[in-house]
Tab-separated table of C-alpha atoms in Angstrom:
chain	number	residue	atom	x	y	z
X	542	MET	CA	36.355	100.135	74.168
X	543	ASP	CA	36.645	96.430	73.176
X	544	LEU	CA	38.474	95.411	76.590
X	545	GLU	CA	38.748	91.605	75.064
X	546	ARG	CA	41.084	92.735	72.383
X	547	GLN	CA	44.533	91.985	71.867
X	548	ALA	CA	47.314	94.547	72.699
X	549	HIS	CA	47.929	97.025	69.675
X	550	PRO	CA	51.122	95.117	68.071
X	551	TRP	CA	53.262	98.263	68.391
X	552	VAL	CA	52.211	98.072	72.280
X	553	ALA	CA	52.749	94.413	72.443
X	554	GLU	CA	56.456	94.873	71.211
X	555	GLY	CA	56.844	96.535	74.638
X	556	GLN	CA	56.227	93.204	76.512
X	557	ARG	CA	59.488	91.656	74.588
X	558	ARG	CA	61.916	94.645	74.553
X	559	LEU	CA	62.477	98.469	75.735
X	560	ARG	CA	62.551	101.042	73.403
X	561	PHE	CA	63.501	104.854	73.754
X	562	ALA	CA	61.810	107.997	71.916
X	563	ILE	CA	63.427	111.410	71.770
X	564	VAL	CA	62.542	114.696	70.939
X	565	SER	CA	64.758	118.084	70.424
X	566	VAL	CA	64.175	120.955	72.420
X	567	PHE	CA	65.727	124.772	71.733
X	568	LEU	CA	65.624	124.295	67.991
X	569	SER	CA	63.366	126.697	66.302
X	570	GLU	CA	63.956	126.255	62.501
X	571	TRP	CA	62.741	123.571	60.344
X	572	ARG	CA	65.879	122.129	58.974
X	573	GLU	CA	67.211	121.861	62.197
X	574	ILE	CA	64.229	119.775	63.408
X	575	LEU	CA	64.264	118.032	60.482
X	576	GLY	CA	67.914	116.816	60.846
X	577	PHE	CA	67.379	115.998	64.228
X	578	ALA	CA	64.390	113.407	63.557
X	579	ARG	CA	66.358	111.975	60.602
X	580	ARG	CA	69.422	111.655	62.831
X	581	ALA	CA	66.939	109.804	65.420
X	582	GLU	CA	65.705	107.571	62.693
X	583	GLN	CA	69.067	106.675	61.750
X	584	LEU	CA	70.311	105.825	64.967
X	585	GLY	CA	67.475	103.278	65.488
X	586	PHE	CA	64.751	105.469	67.771
X	587	ASP	CA	61.411	104.054	68.057
X	588	ALA	CA	59.887	107.747	67.793
X	589	TYR	CA	59.972	111.378	67.738
X	590	TRP	CA	57.233	113.468	69.093
X	591	ALA	CA	55.953	117.196	68.785
X	592	ASN	CA	54.888	119.068	71.693
X	593	ASP	CA	51.612	121.311	71.452
X	594	HIS	CA	52.821	124.256	72.651
X	595	PRO	CA	51.721	126.851	70.005
X	596	ASN	CA	53.296	129.921	71.739
X	597	ARG	CA	56.776	128.355	71.786
X	598	SER	CA	57.186	125.620	68.964
X	599	MET	CA	56.103	124.768	65.694
X	600	ASP	CA	52.265	123.543	65.496
X	601	THR	CA	52.075	119.846	66.461
X	602	TRP	CA	49.890	118.649	63.751
X	603	THR	CA	52.077	120.775	60.970
X	604	LEU	CA	55.174	119.454	62.142
X	605	LEU	CA	54.156	115.978	62.306
X	606	SER	CA	52.780	115.982	58.878
X	607	ALA	CA	56.108	117.486	57.692
X	608	LEU	CA	57.929	114.627	59.505
X	609	ALA	CA	55.423	112.051	57.850
X	610	MET	CA	56.567	112.938	54.682
X	611	ALA	CA	60.680	113.278	55.405
X	612	THR	CA	61.081	110.085	57.298
X	613	GLU	CA	60.209	106.623	56.643
X	614	ARG	CA	60.272	104.228	59.794
X	615	ILE	CA	60.355	106.342	63.017
X	616	ARG	CA	57.010	106.473	64.753
X	617	LEU	CA	55.269	109.903	65.321
X	618	ILE	CA	53.776	110.936	68.341
X	619	SER	CA	51.801	113.889	69.650
X	620	LEU	CA	52.688	114.410	73.095
X	621	VAL	CA	50.411	115.660	73.855
X	622	SER	CA	47.589	117.107	71.787
X	623	CYS	CA	45.631	119.643	74.090
X	624	VAL	CA	41.800	118.840	73.793
X	625	TYR	CA	41.170	122.587	74.192
X	626	TYR	CA	43.240	123.803	71.462
X	627	ARG	CA	41.166	122.085	68.810
X	628	SER	CA	37.669	120.515	68.538
X	629	PRO	CA	37.590	116.493	68.660
X	630	LEU	CA	36.419	116.487	65.053
X	631	LEU	CA	39.648	118.646	63.917
X	632	ILE	CA	41.870	116.541	66.250
X	633	ALA	CA	40.512	113.318	64.576
X	634	ARG	CA	40.976	115.005	61.183
X	635	GLN	CA	44.604	116.003	61.711
X	636	ALA	CA	45.442	112.599	63.136
X	637	ALA	CA	44.040	110.776	60.570
X	638	ASP	CA	45.678	112.539	57.856
X	639	VAL	CA	49.066	112.257	59.832
X	640	ASP	CA	48.433	108.534	59.917
X	641	ARG	CA	47.814	108.262	56.035
X	642	ILE	CA	50.736	110.406	55.191
X	643	SER	CA	53.092	108.194	57.069
X	644	ASP	CA	51.599	105.196	56.064
X	645	GLY	CA	50.223	104.115	59.697
X	646	ARG	CA	53.042	105.472	61.887
X	647	LEU	CA	51.108	107.859	64.165
X	648	VAL	CA	50.560	107.512	68.136
X	649	LEU	CA	47.699	110.057	69.178
X	650	GLY	CA	48.675	111.555	72.492
X	651	ILE	CA	46.453	113.397	74.057
X	652	GLY	CA	45.956	115.576	77.229
X	653	ILE	CA	43.977	118.038	79.278
X	654	GLY	CA	46.356	120.939	79.016
X	655	ASP	CA	48.207	122.460	81.912
X	656	ASP	CA	49.865	125.870	80.830
X	657	VAL	CA	47.818	128.956	82.261
X	658	PRO	CA	49.554	131.608	80.565
X	659	GLU	CA	49.066	129.683	77.136
X	660	PHE	CA	45.490	129.059	77.413
X	661	LYS	CA	45.322	132.763	78.211
X	662	GLN	CA	47.387	133.788	75.109
X	663	MET	CA	45.255	131.575	73.084
X	664	CYS	CA	42.038	133.349	74.638
X	665	LEU	CA	40.795	130.374	76.347
X	666	PRO	CA	39.171	129.718	79.476
X	667	PHE	CA	41.299	127.632	82.167
X	668	PRO	CA	38.473	125.342	83.558
X	669	PRO	CA	38.927	123.371	86.985
X	670	VAL	CA	41.078	119.981	86.508
X	671	ALA	CA	37.753	117.821	86.990
X	672	GLN	CA	36.132	119.579	84.103
X	673	ARG	CA	39.047	119.280	81.957
X	674	GLN	CA	39.153	115.301	82.597
X	675	GLU	CA	35.775	115.199	81.623
X	676	THR	CA	36.168	117.240	78.336
X	677	MET	CA	39.048	115.115	77.582
X	678	GLU	CA	37.094	111.984	77.983
X	679	GLU	CA	34.249	112.968	75.877
X	680	ALA	CA	36.755	114.129	73.581
X	681	LEU	CA	38.216	110.685	73.259
X	682	ALA	CA	34.747	108.976	72.591
X	683	VAL	CA	34.258	111.284	69.894
X	684	ILE	CA	37.586	110.839	68.261
X	685	ARG	CA	37.184	106.957	68.255
X	686	GLY	CA	33.660	107.185	67.108
X	687	LEU	CA	34.533	109.357	64.287
X	688	TRP	CA	37.419	106.857	63.144
X	689	ARG	CA	35.289	103.963	63.713
X	690	GLU	CA	31.697	104.768	62.433
X	691	GLU	CA	30.471	105.824	58.693
X	692	THR	CA	28.391	108.367	60.700
X	693	PHE	CA	28.578	109.481	64.225
X	694	SER	CA	26.375	111.293	66.880
X	695	PHE	CA	26.839	112.131	70.262
X	696	GLU	CA	25.228	113.849	72.877
X	697	GLY	CA	27.923	115.187	75.572
X	698	LYS	CA	27.950	117.737	78.420
X	699	TYR	CA	30.803	119.635	76.245
X	700	PHE	CA	30.438	118.152	72.966
X	701	ARG	CA	27.288	117.319	70.444
X	702	LEU	CA	27.606	115.639	67.124
X	703	ASP	CA	24.787	114.587	64.717
X	704	LYS	CA	25.720	112.241	62.044
X	705	ALA	CA	29.237	113.577	61.645
X	706	ARG	CA	31.643	112.079	59.046
X	707	LEU	CA	35.140	111.691	58.781
X	708	VAL	CA	36.253	110.853	55.691
X	709	PRO	CA	39.077	109.644	54.792
X	710	LYS	CA	39.758	107.912	57.967
X	711	PRO	CA	43.367	106.573	59.282
X	712	VAL	CA	45.157	103.794	57.685
X	713	GLN	CA	46.870	102.274	60.593
X	714	GLU	CA	45.956	98.475	61.309
X	715	PRO	CA	43.981	97.453	63.817
X	716	TYR	CA	43.697	101.064	64.894
X	717	VAL	CA	45.678	104.142	65.723
X	718	PRO	CA	47.112	103.853	69.445
X	719	ILE	CA	46.137	106.505	71.762
X	720	LEU	CA	48.247	107.826	74.387
X	721	ILE	CA	46.988	109.570	77.561
X	722	GLY	CA	49.331	111.769	79.249
X	723	GLY	CA	49.438	112.298	82.923
X	724	GLY	CA	49.634	110.190	86.315
X	725	GLY	CA	46.316	111.047	88.413
X	726	GLU	CA	45.709	107.735	89.998
X	727	ARG	CA	41.972	108.263	90.497
X	728	THR	CA	40.817	109.583	87.057
X	729	THR	CA	43.849	110.024	84.302
X	730	LEU	CA	44.883	106.355	84.963
X	731	ARG	CA	40.999	105.177	84.787
X	732	GLN	CA	40.914	106.915	81.992
X	733	VAL	CA	44.086	105.158	80.175
X	734	ALA	CA	42.364	101.634	81.281
X	735	GLN	CA	39.172	102.680	79.609
X	736	PHE	CA	40.313	104.189	76.398
X	737	ALA	CA	43.950	104.271	75.796
X	738	ASP	CA	46.675	102.198	74.499
X	739	VAL	CA	49.769	103.833	76.157
X	740	SER	CA	50.306	105.395	79.711
X	741	ASN	CA	52.607	108.318	79.977
X	742	PHE	CA	53.827	110.146	83.074
X	743	SER	CA	57.045	111.681	84.224
X	744	PRO	CA	59.035	113.672	87.358
X	745	HIS	CA	57.332	116.871	86.123
X	746	GLU	CA	54.124	118.483	87.816
X	747	TRP	CA	52.321	118.924	84.412
X	748	SER	CA	52.698	115.120	83.630
X	749	GLY	CA	52.186	112.970	86.766
X	750	SER	CA	54.493	114.243	89.251
X	751	ALA	CA	56.386	110.837	89.619
X	752	PHE	CA	59.162	112.202	90.983
X	753	GLU	CA	60.529	108.927	93.025
X	754	ILE	CA	60.448	105.443	91.890
X	755	SER	CA	57.886	104.529	94.707
X	756	ASP	CA	55.645	107.147	92.807
X	757	VAL	CA	56.219	104.872	89.747
X	758	ARG	CA	55.307	101.733	91.096
X	759	ARG	CA	52.338	103.153	92.875
X	760	LYS	CA	50.848	104.495	89.892
X	761	TYR	CA	51.399	101.417	88.004
X	762	GLU	CA	49.610	99.490	90.906
X	763	ALA	CA	46.943	101.813	90.295
X	764	LEU	CA	46.844	101.442	86.557
X	765	ARG	CA	46.756	97.683	87.268
X	766	ALA	CA	43.861	97.966	89.603
X	767	HIS	CA	41.816	100.118	87.120
X	768	CYS	CA	42.553	97.702	84.264
X	769	GLU	CA	41.372	94.853	86.387
X	770	ALA	CA	38.236	96.749	87.558
X	771	ARG	CA	37.125	96.867	83.552
X	772	GLY	CA	38.265	93.386	82.741
X	773	ARG	CA	41.139	94.509	80.690
X	774	PRO	CA	44.562	92.609	80.391
X	775	TYR	CA	47.169	95.205	82.083
X	776	GLU	CA	49.834	94.125	79.540
X	777	SER	CA	47.867	96.075	76.846
X	778	VAL	CA	48.658	99.098	77.930
X	779	LEU	CA	51.977	100.243	77.140
X	780	ARG	CA	54.099	102.023	80.044
X	781	SER	CA	56.145	104.723	78.915
X	782	HIS	CA	57.786	107.337	81.162
X	783	TYR	CA	59.024	110.789	80.321
X	784	THR	CA	62.343	112.383	81.052
X	785	PRO	CA	61.911	116.325	81.000
X	786	LEU	CA	65.604	116.901	80.027
X	787	LEU	CA	68.241	114.082	79.526
X	788	THR	CA	72.089	115.171	79.414
X	789	LEU	CA	74.807	112.459	79.111
X	790	ALA	CA	78.533	113.131	78.711
X	791	GLU	CA	81.400	110.679	78.818
X	792	ASN	CA	82.915	111.309	82.394
X	793	GLU	CA	82.087	113.562	85.329
X	794	VAL	CA	84.297	116.589	84.368
X	795	ASP	CA	82.414	116.949	80.838
X	796	LEU	CA	79.161	116.213	82.889
X	797	GLU	CA	79.569	118.959	85.483
X	798	ARG	CA	80.498	121.479	82.716
X	799	LYS	CA	77.450	120.649	80.573
X	800	ARG	CA	75.331	120.922	83.749
X	801	ALA	CA	76.708	124.357	84.379
X	802	ASN	CA	75.926	125.549	81.204
X	803	SER	CA	72.421	123.817	80.519
X	804	ARG	CA	69.277	125.164	79.431
X	805	ILE	CA	66.301	123.588	81.485
X	806	PRO	CA	62.882	123.615	79.975
X	807	ASP	CA	59.963	124.693	82.107
X	808	ARG	CA	62.804	125.958	84.608
X	809	GLN	CA	59.942	127.732	86.860
X	810	LEU	CA	58.067	124.438	87.136
X	811	ARG	CA	59.154	121.345	89.309
X	812	SER	CA	60.788	119.028	87.341
X	813	VAL	CA	63.577	116.550	87.487
X	814	PRO	CA	66.185	116.693	84.858
X	815	VAL	CA	68.793	113.993	84.370
X	816	PHE	CA	72.445	114.654	84.220
X	817	ALA	CA	74.217	111.278	83.991
X	818	THR	CA	77.370	109.539	82.574
X	819	PRO	CA	76.291	106.311	80.547
X	820	GLU	CA	76.735	104.192	83.318
X	821	GLN	CA	74.701	106.237	85.743
X	822	ALA	CA	72.075	106.788	83.020
X	823	ILE	CA	71.548	102.853	82.752
X	824	ALA	CA	71.385	102.381	86.272
X	825	HIS	CA	68.429	105.183	86.398
X	826	TYR	CA	66.552	103.632	83.246
X	827	GLN	CA	67.049	99.998	84.751
X	828	ALA	CA	65.533	101.272	88.005
X	829	LEU	CA	62.365	102.706	86.076
X	830	ALA	CA	62.195	99.224	84.090
X	831	ASP	CA	62.483	97.370	87.347
X	832	ALA	CA	59.318	99.318	88.428
X	833	GLY	CA	57.306	98.559	85.344
X	834	ALA	CA	58.482	101.109	82.599
X	835	GLN	CA	58.449	99.570	79.359
X	836	TYR	CA	59.068	102.462	76.948
X	837	PHE	CA	61.179	105.930	77.452
X	838	LEU	CA	60.942	109.267	76.030
X	839	ALA	CA	63.683	111.632	76.545
X	840	THR	CA	63.858	115.282	75.755
X	841	ILE	CA	67.292	116.285	74.704
X	842	ASN	CA	68.674	119.623	73.674
X	843	GLY	CA	68.649	119.854	70.002
X	844	HIS	CA	72.323	121.013	69.770
X	845	ASP	CA	73.566	118.259	71.976
X	846	ASP	CA	74.656	115.285	69.612
X	847	GLU	CA	76.837	113.880	72.195
X	848	THR	CA	73.643	112.921	74.419
X	849	VAL	CA	71.972	111.676	71.572
X	850	ARG	CA	74.717	109.587	70.356
X	851	LEU	CA	75.334	108.093	73.901
X	852	LEU	CA	71.692	107.453	74.535
X	853	ALA	CA	71.653	105.365	71.239
X	854	GLU	CA	74.975	103.540	71.472
X	855	GLU	CA	75.818	103.235	75.104
X	856	VAL	CA	72.540	103.367	77.348
X	857	ALA	CA	69.697	102.043	75.467
X	858	PRO	CA	71.263	98.676	74.526
X	859	ALA	CA	72.107	98.133	78.198
X	860	VAL	CA	68.651	98.603	79.634
X	861	LYS	CA	66.558	95.557	79.695
X	862	LEU	CA	63.169	94.818	80.662
X	863	GLY	CA	62.045	94.614	84.333
X	864	ARG	CA	59.997	91.879	86.072
X	865	SER	CA	57.050	93.926	86.895
């Protein structure tokens, strides 16, 4: 990585203003997802993303390709593409294609995978965490090499390429930003400092286990230390935070009704959904911003237009950059 480089322009924007991105859950039909994404674009959200769970949602790269053609401004994020579900060359190929189709709006989110039943259904072994982290690190080296070099060779523990080529390449300038999902303080955040433009974690056991504000602050201090160890400016990494489910209502009565009837993604896992009035949501996100977060990704029930509207019109404009 060129550690002396300036932050990617999209990342640098996070030093000037907070931004929100959203995704729909509980929508299975393409037309419904398209309508939600177009509504997000109309309301000024910064990005829409696609999860990589082939057993319960549309394929990440098929969906992002379709959205690239059906939208004009909104960023498109893979959150996150599992390094075991496709070879590094195929990830590089699909990401480059979406970047070209969207005229340079892709953010490549990548991760090690955590869904044991899904791995089993895909007939894939589920290696220990350390091995999955090593595999992702090699995959990142391969993807970046294929994007940047005319021909690329690599000899690693898990991947080997001999004079591989990727044509055509991405179009985004100066490069496609890379997001790494997870909040492991010894390895994952070190990999962010070494390879990525975005760090994303959340109050969810699969994506960093940042359940308290103190966890968020501690992880950002760990990220800062890893950046300093590599001689990299801390502000060249966009600090994003993911809400596993956001549900908003105008008042407490309506909020309790929505809470009682809510569907919770990954209910069997430890995660912290947010149920709030606009005032409560502003306080929630402002506390995270004061802890250092610059970018927020919220999962929203695709049928809950009230939450989308309140987030766009009342919550997002009121949350300001923190001082961290």
